[in-house]
Structure formats: structure tokens, C-alpha cells
GROMACS .gro file of C-alpha atoms in nm:
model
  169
    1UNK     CA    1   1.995  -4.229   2.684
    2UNK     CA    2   2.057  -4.344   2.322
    3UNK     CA    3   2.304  -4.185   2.040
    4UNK     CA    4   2.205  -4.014   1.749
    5UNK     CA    5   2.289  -4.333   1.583
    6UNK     CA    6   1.998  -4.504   1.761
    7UNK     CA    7   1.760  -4.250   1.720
    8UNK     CA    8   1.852  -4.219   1.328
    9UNK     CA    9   1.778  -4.606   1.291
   10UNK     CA   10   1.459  -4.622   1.507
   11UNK     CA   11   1.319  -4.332   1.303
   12UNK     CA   12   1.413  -4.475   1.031
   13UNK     CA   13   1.656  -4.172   0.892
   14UNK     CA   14   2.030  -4.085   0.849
   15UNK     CA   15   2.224  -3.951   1.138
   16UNK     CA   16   2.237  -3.618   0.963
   17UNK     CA   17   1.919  -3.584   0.861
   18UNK     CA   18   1.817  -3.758   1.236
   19UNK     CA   19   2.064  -3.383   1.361
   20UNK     CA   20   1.850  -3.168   1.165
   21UNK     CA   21   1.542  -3.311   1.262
   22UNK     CA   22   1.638  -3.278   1.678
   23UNK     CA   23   1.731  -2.923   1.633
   24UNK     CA   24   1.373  -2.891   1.467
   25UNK     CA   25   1.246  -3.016   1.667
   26UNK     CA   26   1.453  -2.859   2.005
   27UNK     CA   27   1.457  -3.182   2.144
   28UNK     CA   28   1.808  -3.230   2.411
   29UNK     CA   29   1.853  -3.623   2.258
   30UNK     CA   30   2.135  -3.613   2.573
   31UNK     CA   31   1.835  -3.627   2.818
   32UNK     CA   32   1.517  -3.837   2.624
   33UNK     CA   33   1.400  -4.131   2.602
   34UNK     CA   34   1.398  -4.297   2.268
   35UNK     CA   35   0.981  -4.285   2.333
   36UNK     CA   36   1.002  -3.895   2.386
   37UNK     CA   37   1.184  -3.830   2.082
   38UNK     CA   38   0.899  -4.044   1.810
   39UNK     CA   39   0.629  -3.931   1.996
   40UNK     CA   40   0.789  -3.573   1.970
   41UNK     CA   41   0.834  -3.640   1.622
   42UNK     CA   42   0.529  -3.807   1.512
   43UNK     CA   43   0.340  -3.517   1.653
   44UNK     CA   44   0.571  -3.261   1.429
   45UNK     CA   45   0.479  -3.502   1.126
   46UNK     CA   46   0.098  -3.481   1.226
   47UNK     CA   47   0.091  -3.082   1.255
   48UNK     CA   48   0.307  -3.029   0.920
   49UNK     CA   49   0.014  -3.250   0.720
   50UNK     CA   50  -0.215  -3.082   0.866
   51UNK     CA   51  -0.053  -2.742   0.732
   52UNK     CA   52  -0.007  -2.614   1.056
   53UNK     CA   53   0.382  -2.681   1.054
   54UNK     CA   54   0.705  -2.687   0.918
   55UNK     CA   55   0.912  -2.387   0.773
   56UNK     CA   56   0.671  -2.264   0.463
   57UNK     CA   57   0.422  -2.283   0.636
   58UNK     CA   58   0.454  -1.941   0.708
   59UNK     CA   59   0.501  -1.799   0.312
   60UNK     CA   60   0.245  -2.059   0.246
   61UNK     CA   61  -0.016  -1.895   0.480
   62UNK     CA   62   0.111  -1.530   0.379
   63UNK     CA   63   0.060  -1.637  -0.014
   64UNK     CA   64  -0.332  -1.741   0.112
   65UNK     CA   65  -0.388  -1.369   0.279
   66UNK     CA   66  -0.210  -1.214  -0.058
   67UNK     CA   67  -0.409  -1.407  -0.263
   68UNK     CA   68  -0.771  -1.403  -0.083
   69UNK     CA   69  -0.680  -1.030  -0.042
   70UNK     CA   70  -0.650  -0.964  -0.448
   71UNK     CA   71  -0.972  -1.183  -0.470
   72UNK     CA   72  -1.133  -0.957  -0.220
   73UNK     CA   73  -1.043  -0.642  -0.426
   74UNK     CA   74  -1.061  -0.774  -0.815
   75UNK     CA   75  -1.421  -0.861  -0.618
   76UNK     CA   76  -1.490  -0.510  -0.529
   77UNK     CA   77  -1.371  -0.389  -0.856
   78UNK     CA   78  -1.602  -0.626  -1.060
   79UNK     CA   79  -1.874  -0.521  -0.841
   80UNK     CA   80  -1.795  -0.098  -0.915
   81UNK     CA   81  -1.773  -0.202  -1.219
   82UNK     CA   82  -2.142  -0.362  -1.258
   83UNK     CA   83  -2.286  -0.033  -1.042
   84UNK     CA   84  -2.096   0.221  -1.338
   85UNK     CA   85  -1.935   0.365  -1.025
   86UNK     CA   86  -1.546   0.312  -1.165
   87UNK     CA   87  -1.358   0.627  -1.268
   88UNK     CA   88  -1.068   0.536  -1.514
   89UNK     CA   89  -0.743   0.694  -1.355
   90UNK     CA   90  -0.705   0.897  -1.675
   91UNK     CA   91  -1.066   1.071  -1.633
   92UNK     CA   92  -1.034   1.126  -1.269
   93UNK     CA   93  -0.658   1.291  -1.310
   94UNK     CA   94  -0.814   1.504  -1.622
   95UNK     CA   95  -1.089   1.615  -1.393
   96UNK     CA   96  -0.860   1.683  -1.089
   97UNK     CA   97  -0.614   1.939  -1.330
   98UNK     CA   98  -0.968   2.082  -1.521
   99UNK     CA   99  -1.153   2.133  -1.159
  100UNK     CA  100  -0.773   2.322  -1.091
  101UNK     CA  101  -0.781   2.571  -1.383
  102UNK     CA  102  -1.125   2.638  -1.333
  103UNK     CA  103  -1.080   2.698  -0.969
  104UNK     CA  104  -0.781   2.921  -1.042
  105UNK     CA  105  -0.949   3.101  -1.333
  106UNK     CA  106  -1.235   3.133  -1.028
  107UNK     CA  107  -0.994   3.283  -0.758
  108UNK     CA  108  -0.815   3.564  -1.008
  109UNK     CA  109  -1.143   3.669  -1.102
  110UNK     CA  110  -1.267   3.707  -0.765
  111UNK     CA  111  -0.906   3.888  -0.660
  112UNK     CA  112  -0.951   4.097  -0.962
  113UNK     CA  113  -1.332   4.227  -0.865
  114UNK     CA  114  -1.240   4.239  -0.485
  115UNK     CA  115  -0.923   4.503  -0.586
  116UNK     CA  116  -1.162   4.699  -0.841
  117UNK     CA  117  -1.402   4.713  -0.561
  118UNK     CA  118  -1.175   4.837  -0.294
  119UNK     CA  119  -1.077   5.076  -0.616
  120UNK     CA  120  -1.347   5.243  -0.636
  121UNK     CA  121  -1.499   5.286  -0.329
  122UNK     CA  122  -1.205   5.440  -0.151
  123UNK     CA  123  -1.098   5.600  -0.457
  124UNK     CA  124  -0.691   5.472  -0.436
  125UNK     CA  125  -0.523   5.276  -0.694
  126UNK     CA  126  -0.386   4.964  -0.598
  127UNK     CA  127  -0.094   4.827  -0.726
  128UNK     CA  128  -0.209   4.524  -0.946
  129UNK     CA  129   0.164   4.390  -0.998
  130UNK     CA  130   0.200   4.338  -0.619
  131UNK     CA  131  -0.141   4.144  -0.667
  132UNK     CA  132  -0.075   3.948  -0.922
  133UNK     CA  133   0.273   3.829  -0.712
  134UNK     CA  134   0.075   3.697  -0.459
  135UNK     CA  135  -0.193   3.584  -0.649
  136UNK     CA  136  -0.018   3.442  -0.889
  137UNK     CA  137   0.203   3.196  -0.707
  138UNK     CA  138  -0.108   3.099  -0.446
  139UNK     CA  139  -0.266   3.022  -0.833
  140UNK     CA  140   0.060   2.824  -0.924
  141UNK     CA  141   0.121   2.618  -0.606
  142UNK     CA  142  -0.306   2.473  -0.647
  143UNK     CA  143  -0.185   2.439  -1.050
  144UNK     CA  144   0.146   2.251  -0.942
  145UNK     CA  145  -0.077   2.044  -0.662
  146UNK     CA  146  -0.321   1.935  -0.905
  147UNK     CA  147  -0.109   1.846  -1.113
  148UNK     CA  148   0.148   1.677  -0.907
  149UNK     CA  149  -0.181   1.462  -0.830
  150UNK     CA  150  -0.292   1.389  -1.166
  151UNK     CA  151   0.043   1.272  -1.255
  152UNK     CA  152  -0.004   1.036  -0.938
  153UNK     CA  153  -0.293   0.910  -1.037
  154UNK     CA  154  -0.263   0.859  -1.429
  155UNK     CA  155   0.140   0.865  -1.454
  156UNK     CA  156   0.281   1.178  -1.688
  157UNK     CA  157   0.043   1.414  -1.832
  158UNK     CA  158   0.029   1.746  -1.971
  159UNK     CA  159   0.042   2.047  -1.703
  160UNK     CA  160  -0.326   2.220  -1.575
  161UNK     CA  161  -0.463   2.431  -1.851
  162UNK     CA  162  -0.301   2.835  -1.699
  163UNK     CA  163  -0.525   3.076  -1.537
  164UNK     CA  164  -0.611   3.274  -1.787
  165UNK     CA  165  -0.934   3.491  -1.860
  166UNK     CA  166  -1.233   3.539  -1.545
  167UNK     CA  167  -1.511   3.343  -1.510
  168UNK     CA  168  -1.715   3.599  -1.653
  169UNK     CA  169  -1.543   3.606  -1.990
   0.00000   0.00000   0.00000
């Protein structure tokens, strides 16, 4: 079998460059033929121009997929864009924290007729602090949701508008 000193010169490379290229390749130079080793070599050379080799080809093929993905979704966006069907972050967190306060404006009112009902038909009073205790925080934890989402979705931004007044008012 030959030394690494033969198999530099016939490939036409330094003995430590010849090293790197054997453990590349994981080619046991102990036990080949001078033959083995070029052809072994040669086909390494073929596959790397052919970009199907070497060590970047790897990032290389994972910076095509990034890339043809952003062109697949700057696509999509140009096309929204064209239909009118693109909500700017800004408007859709606005809407999220308005659709909130109304909802919650929505929800005390309906607590508020559901108590007077029970009220008057039964003739009791009901304690409207204990209902506004558990009203109130199921109104605050939708107000702190929506806007925990807004924020999300447009970065900082003033809180919900409070659950004030009833949807009849």
C-alpha cells in the first residue's frame, strides 16, 4: 500500500492537506490501492461541483429553503395585499381591545338586567357588591386577555377602553 507521501504527490496535494482530505473522505490509506483512493476522490470532487457535497453544502441548501420560504410568504403578502384582504397589526390589535370593551360593556349589562330580573320577580334584594366581585374580575381577566393580545400583535399600546355604562345607554 503507498504512504501518505505517495498519495499527496499522485493527487497532486501536500501531505497535510492529502490527511485532511482521507479523513474526508473516510478512506483507511493503510489498506487502498493508490487507484481506490483518486477514484474515491475524483468522485468527492464530482459531487461537491455538482452542489451535492462538501461541508456547506448543508447551510448552503438551508439558506435556499430560508430564502425560497421568505419568497413564498413576501408572495402571499403581495398577493393579500392586491385582494385588500391585509389587516395592519395596529388595526387588528385596536379592534381586538374595542371588540373587548364592547363585549364587557355587553356582559355587565346583561348581569345587571339578569339580577334586576331575579329582583323583581322573587321580590329579594340581591347583593350587587358580591356581583360586581365576580363580575368584575371575569370583566378584567377578557380586558387583560385582549389586551395582553393586542400588545402581541402591535407591541405596547394603551389598555382596553373599562367597562363602563350598558349597552343600552
Amino acid at each position: 500500500m503507498p504512504s501518505q507521501k505517495e498519495i499527496a504527490e499522485h493527487l497532486d496535494m501536500s501531505e497535510r492537506n492529502c490527511r485532511d482530505v482521507l479523513k474526508a473522505l473516510d478512506i483507511d490509506w493503510t489498506v487502498s490501492s493508490l487507484d481506490q483512493i483518486r477514484t474515491a476522490y475524483i468522485r468527492d470532487l464530482r459531487e461537491k461541483a455538482a452542489g451535492r457535497g462538501g461541508s456547506q453544502v448543508e447551510a448552503l441548501n438551508s439558506a435556499r429553503i430560508e430564502e425560497s420560504t421568505v419568497k413564498a410568504a413576501n408572495g402571499r403578502l403581495t398577493y393579500h395585499e392586491k385582494l385588500g384582504t391585509l389587516v395592519p397589526a395596529a388595526d387588528a390589535a385596536s379592534a381586538l381591545r374595542d371588540w373587548a370593551g364592547f363585549a364587557n360593556r355587553e356582559y355587565q349589562s346583561g348581569v345587571e338586567k339578569i339580577v334586576q330580573q331575579l329582583e323583581a320577580e322573587h321580590q329579594i334584594s340581591i347583593d350587587r357588591d358580591g356581583v360586581s366581585r365576580i363580575a368584575g374580575s371575569t370583566v378584567s381577566r377578557i380586558g387583560g386577555y385582549a389586551d395582553k393580545l393586542g400588545r402581541r400583535i402591535a407591541g405596547r399600546g394603551p389598555a382596553i377602553q373599562p367597562a363602563e355604562g350598558s349597552a343600552d345607554s
